[in-house]
Tab-separated table of C-alpha atoms in Angstrom:
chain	number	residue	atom	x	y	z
A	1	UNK	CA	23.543	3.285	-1.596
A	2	UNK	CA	25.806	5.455	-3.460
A	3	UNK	CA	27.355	4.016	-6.276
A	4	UNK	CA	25.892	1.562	-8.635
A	5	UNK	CA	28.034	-1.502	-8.904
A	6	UNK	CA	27.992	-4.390	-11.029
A	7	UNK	CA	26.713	-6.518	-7.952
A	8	UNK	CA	23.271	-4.190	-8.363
A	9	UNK	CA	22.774	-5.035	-12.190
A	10	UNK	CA	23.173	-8.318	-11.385
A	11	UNK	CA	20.503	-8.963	-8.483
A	12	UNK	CA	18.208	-6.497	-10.590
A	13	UNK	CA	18.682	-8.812	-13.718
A	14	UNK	CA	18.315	-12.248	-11.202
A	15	UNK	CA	15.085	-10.236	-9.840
A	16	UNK	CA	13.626	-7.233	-11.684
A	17	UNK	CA	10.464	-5.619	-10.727
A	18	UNK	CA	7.863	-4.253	-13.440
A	19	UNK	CA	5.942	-1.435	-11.918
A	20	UNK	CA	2.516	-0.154	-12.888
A	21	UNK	CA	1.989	3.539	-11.540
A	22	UNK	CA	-1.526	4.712	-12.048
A	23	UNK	CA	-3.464	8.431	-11.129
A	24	UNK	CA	-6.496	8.959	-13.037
A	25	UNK	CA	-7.221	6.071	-15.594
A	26	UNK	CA	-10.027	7.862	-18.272
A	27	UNK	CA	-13.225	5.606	-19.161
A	28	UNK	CA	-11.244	5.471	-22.830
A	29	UNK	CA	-7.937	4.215	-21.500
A	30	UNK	CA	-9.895	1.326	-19.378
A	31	UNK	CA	-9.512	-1.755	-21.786
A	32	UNK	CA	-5.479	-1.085	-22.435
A	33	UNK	CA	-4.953	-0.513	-17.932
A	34	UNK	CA	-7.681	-4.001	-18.513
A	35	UNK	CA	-5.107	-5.687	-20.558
A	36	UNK	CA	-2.127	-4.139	-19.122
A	37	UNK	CA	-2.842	-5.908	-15.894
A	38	UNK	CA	-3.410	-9.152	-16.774
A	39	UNK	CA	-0.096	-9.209	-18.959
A	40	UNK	CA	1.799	-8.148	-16.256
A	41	UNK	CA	-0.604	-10.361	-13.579
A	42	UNK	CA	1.198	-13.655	-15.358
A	43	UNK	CA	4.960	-12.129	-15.193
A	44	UNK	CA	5.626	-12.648	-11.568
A	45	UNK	CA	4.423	-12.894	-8.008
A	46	UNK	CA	3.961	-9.491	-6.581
A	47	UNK	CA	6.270	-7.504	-5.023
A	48	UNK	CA	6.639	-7.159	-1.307
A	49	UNK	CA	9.502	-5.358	-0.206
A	50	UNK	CA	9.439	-7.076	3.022
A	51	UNK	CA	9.843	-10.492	1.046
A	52	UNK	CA	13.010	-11.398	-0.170
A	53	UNK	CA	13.051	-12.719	-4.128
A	54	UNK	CA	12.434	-16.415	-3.834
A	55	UNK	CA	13.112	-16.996	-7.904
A	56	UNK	CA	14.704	-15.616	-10.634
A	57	UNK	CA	12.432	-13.831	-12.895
A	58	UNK	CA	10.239	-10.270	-12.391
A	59	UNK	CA	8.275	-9.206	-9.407
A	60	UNK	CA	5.170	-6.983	-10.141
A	61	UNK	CA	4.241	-3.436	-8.374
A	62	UNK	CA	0.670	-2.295	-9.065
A	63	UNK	CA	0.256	0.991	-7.734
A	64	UNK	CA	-2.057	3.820	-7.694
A	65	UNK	CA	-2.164	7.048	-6.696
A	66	UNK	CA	-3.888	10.349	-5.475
A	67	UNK	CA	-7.266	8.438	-4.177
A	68	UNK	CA	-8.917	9.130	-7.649
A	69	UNK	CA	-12.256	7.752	-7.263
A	70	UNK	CA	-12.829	6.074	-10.652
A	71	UNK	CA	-9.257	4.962	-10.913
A	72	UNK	CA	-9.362	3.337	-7.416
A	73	UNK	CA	-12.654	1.576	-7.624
A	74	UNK	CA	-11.482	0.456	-10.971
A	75	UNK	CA	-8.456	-0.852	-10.042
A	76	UNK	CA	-8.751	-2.593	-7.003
A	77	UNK	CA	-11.805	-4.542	-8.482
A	78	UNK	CA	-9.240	-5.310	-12.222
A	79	UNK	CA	-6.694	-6.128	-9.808
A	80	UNK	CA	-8.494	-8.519	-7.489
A	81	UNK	CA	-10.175	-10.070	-10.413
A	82	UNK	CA	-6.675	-10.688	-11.190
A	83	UNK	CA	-5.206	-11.876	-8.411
A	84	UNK	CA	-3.064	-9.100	-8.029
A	85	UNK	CA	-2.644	-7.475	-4.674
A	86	UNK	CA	-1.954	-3.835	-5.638
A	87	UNK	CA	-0.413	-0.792	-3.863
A	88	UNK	CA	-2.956	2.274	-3.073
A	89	UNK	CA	-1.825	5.858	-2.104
A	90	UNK	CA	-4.678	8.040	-1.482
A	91	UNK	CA	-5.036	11.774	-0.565
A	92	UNK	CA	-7.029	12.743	1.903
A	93	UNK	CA	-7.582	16.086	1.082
A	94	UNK	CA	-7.532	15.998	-2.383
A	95	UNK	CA	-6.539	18.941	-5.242
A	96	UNK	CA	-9.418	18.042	-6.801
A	97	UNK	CA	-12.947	16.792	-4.584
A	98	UNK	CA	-14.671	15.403	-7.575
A	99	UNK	CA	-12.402	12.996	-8.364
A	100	UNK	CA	-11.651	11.272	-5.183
A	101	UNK	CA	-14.727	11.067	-3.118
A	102	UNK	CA	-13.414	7.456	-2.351
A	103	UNK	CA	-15.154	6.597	1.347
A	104	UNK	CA	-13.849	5.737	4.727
A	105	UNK	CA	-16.059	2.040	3.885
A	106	UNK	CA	-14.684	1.481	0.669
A	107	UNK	CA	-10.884	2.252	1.438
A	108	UNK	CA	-11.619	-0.814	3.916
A	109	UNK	CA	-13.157	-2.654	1.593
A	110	UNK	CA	-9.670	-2.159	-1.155
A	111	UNK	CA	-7.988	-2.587	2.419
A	112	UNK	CA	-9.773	-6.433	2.849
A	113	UNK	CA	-7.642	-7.445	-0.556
A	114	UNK	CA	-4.990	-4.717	-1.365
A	115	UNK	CA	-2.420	-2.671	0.891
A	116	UNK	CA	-3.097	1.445	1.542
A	117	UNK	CA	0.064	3.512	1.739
A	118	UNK	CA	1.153	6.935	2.890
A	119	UNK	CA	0.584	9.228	0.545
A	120	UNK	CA	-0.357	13.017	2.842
A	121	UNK	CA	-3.286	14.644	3.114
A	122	UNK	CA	-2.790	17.597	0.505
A	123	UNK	CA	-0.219	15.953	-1.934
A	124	UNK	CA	2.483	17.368	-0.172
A	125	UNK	CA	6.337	16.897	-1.380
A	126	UNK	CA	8.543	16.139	1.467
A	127	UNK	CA	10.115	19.917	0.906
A	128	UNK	CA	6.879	20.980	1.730
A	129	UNK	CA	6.443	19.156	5.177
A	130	UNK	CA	6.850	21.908	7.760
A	131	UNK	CA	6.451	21.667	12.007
A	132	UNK	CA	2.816	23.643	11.285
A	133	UNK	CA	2.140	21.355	8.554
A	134	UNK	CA	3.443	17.679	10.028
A	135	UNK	CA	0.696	16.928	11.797
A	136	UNK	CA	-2.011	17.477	8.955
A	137	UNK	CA	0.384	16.202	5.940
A	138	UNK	CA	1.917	12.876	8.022
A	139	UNK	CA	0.749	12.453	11.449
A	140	UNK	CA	-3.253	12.221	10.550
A	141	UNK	CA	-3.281	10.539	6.832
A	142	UNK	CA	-0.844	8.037	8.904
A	143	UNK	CA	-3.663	7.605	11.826
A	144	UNK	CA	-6.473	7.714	9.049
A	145	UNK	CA	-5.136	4.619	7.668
A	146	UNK	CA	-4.705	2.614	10.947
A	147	UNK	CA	-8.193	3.858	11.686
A	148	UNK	CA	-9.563	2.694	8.165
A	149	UNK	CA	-7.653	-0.472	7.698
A	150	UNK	CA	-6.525	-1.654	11.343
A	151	UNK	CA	-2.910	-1.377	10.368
A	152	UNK	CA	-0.034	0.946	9.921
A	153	UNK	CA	0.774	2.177	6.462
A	154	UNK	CA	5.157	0.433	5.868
A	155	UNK	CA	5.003	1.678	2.821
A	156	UNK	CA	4.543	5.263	1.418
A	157	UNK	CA	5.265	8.152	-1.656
A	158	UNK	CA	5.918	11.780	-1.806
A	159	UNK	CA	4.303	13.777	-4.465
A	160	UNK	CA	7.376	13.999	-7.020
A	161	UNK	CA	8.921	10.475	-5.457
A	162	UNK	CA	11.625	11.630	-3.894
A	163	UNK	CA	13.736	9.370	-1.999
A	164	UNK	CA	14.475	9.090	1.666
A	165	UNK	CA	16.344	11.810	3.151
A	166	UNK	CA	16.928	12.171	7.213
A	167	UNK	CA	17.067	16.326	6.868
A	168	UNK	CA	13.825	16.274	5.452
A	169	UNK	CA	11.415	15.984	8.917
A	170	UNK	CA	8.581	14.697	6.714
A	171	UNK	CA	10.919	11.458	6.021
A	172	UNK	CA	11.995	11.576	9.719
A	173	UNK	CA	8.474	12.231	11.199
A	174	UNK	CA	6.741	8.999	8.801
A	175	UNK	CA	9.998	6.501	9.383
A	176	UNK	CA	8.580	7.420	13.371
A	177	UNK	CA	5.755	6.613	12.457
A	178	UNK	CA	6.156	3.491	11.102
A	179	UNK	CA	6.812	4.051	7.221
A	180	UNK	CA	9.769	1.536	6.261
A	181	UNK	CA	10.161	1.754	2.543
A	182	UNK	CA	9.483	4.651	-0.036
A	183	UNK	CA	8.234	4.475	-3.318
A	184	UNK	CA	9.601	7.016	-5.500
A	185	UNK	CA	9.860	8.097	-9.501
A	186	UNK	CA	12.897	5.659	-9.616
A	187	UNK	CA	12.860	3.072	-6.994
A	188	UNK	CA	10.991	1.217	-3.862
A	189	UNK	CA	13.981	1.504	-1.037
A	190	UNK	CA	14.128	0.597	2.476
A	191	UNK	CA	13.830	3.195	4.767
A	192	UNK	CA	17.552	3.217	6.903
A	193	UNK	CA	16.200	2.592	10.613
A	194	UNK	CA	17.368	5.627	12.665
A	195	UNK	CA	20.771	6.247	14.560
């Protein structure tokens, strides 16, 4: 897309999607992310972007990010509770080890109700994705997630949400790989197959 056109605030306003990003989520901030959800969990059904809109009214994104331990325990059990189906991005080799010592066992066990995305290893930006670095920033969080949940990651982030761009060989290397829409700071777009 290039140009915003009328046509685009009109499908938005026919079917608008409220997202919910989430990193680390604080013990004190717990009852408003509590309440948060289940405002937003009566909106809408939740957004697939492999579903087409079926109704007017809002869609709902749940996401979280960065494989934050407390967050993602938290989360996925508010969500399910719910009956939300959230979004998780984790980090395999995380900035920070105390905070997301989320297991191989319990990523499956998020994976049994909610849907893992790419997220790389090291919280890379795409920028960052070089031909030494592919393999450990795409290539194995990628294969860690089929190995974890039994299915290819479609969807995925960059750190800083950039959008999909075919110089970039981080984009190019996880569209290979199966990644067919990108989440990023101001959209969830479909990843244009390759020419």
């Amino acid at each position: 897309m290039t140009r915003w056109t009328s046509g685009h605030s009109a499908a938005l306003t026919r079917s608008p999607i409220v997202a919910l990003n989430f990193h680390e989520i604080g013990a004190e901030h717990r009852a408003s992310v509590r309440e948060t959800l289940r405002h937003v969990a009566g909106l809408g059904p939740r957004y697939d972007p492999d579903e087409p809109a079926t109704a007017d009214g809002p869609r709902v994104f749940v996401a979280f990010y960065d494989g934050m331990r407390d967050a993602a325990l938290f989360g996925a059990e508010e969500c399910a509770a719910l009956g939300l189906k959230a979004y998780f991005f984790p980090l395999f080799e995380h900035y920070d080890p105390h905070l997301a010592n989320v297991t191989d066992d319990e990523w499956r066990q998020i994976a049994a109700v909610h849907e893992i995305g790419f997220h790389t290893a090291g919280h890379a930006t795409v920028a960052e994705v070089t031909h030494l670095t592919v393999q450990r920033e795409v290539l194995a969080p990628i294969a860690r997630i089929e190995a974890i949940t039994g299915y290819r990651p479609r969807i995925g982030a960059w750190k800083g949400g950039s959008r999909f761009d075919p110089d970039q060989l981080g984009d190019r290397t996880a569209r290979a790989e199966g990644i067919r829409h990108l989440v990023s700071n101001w959209s969830i777009e479909r990843v244009p197959p390759s020419r």
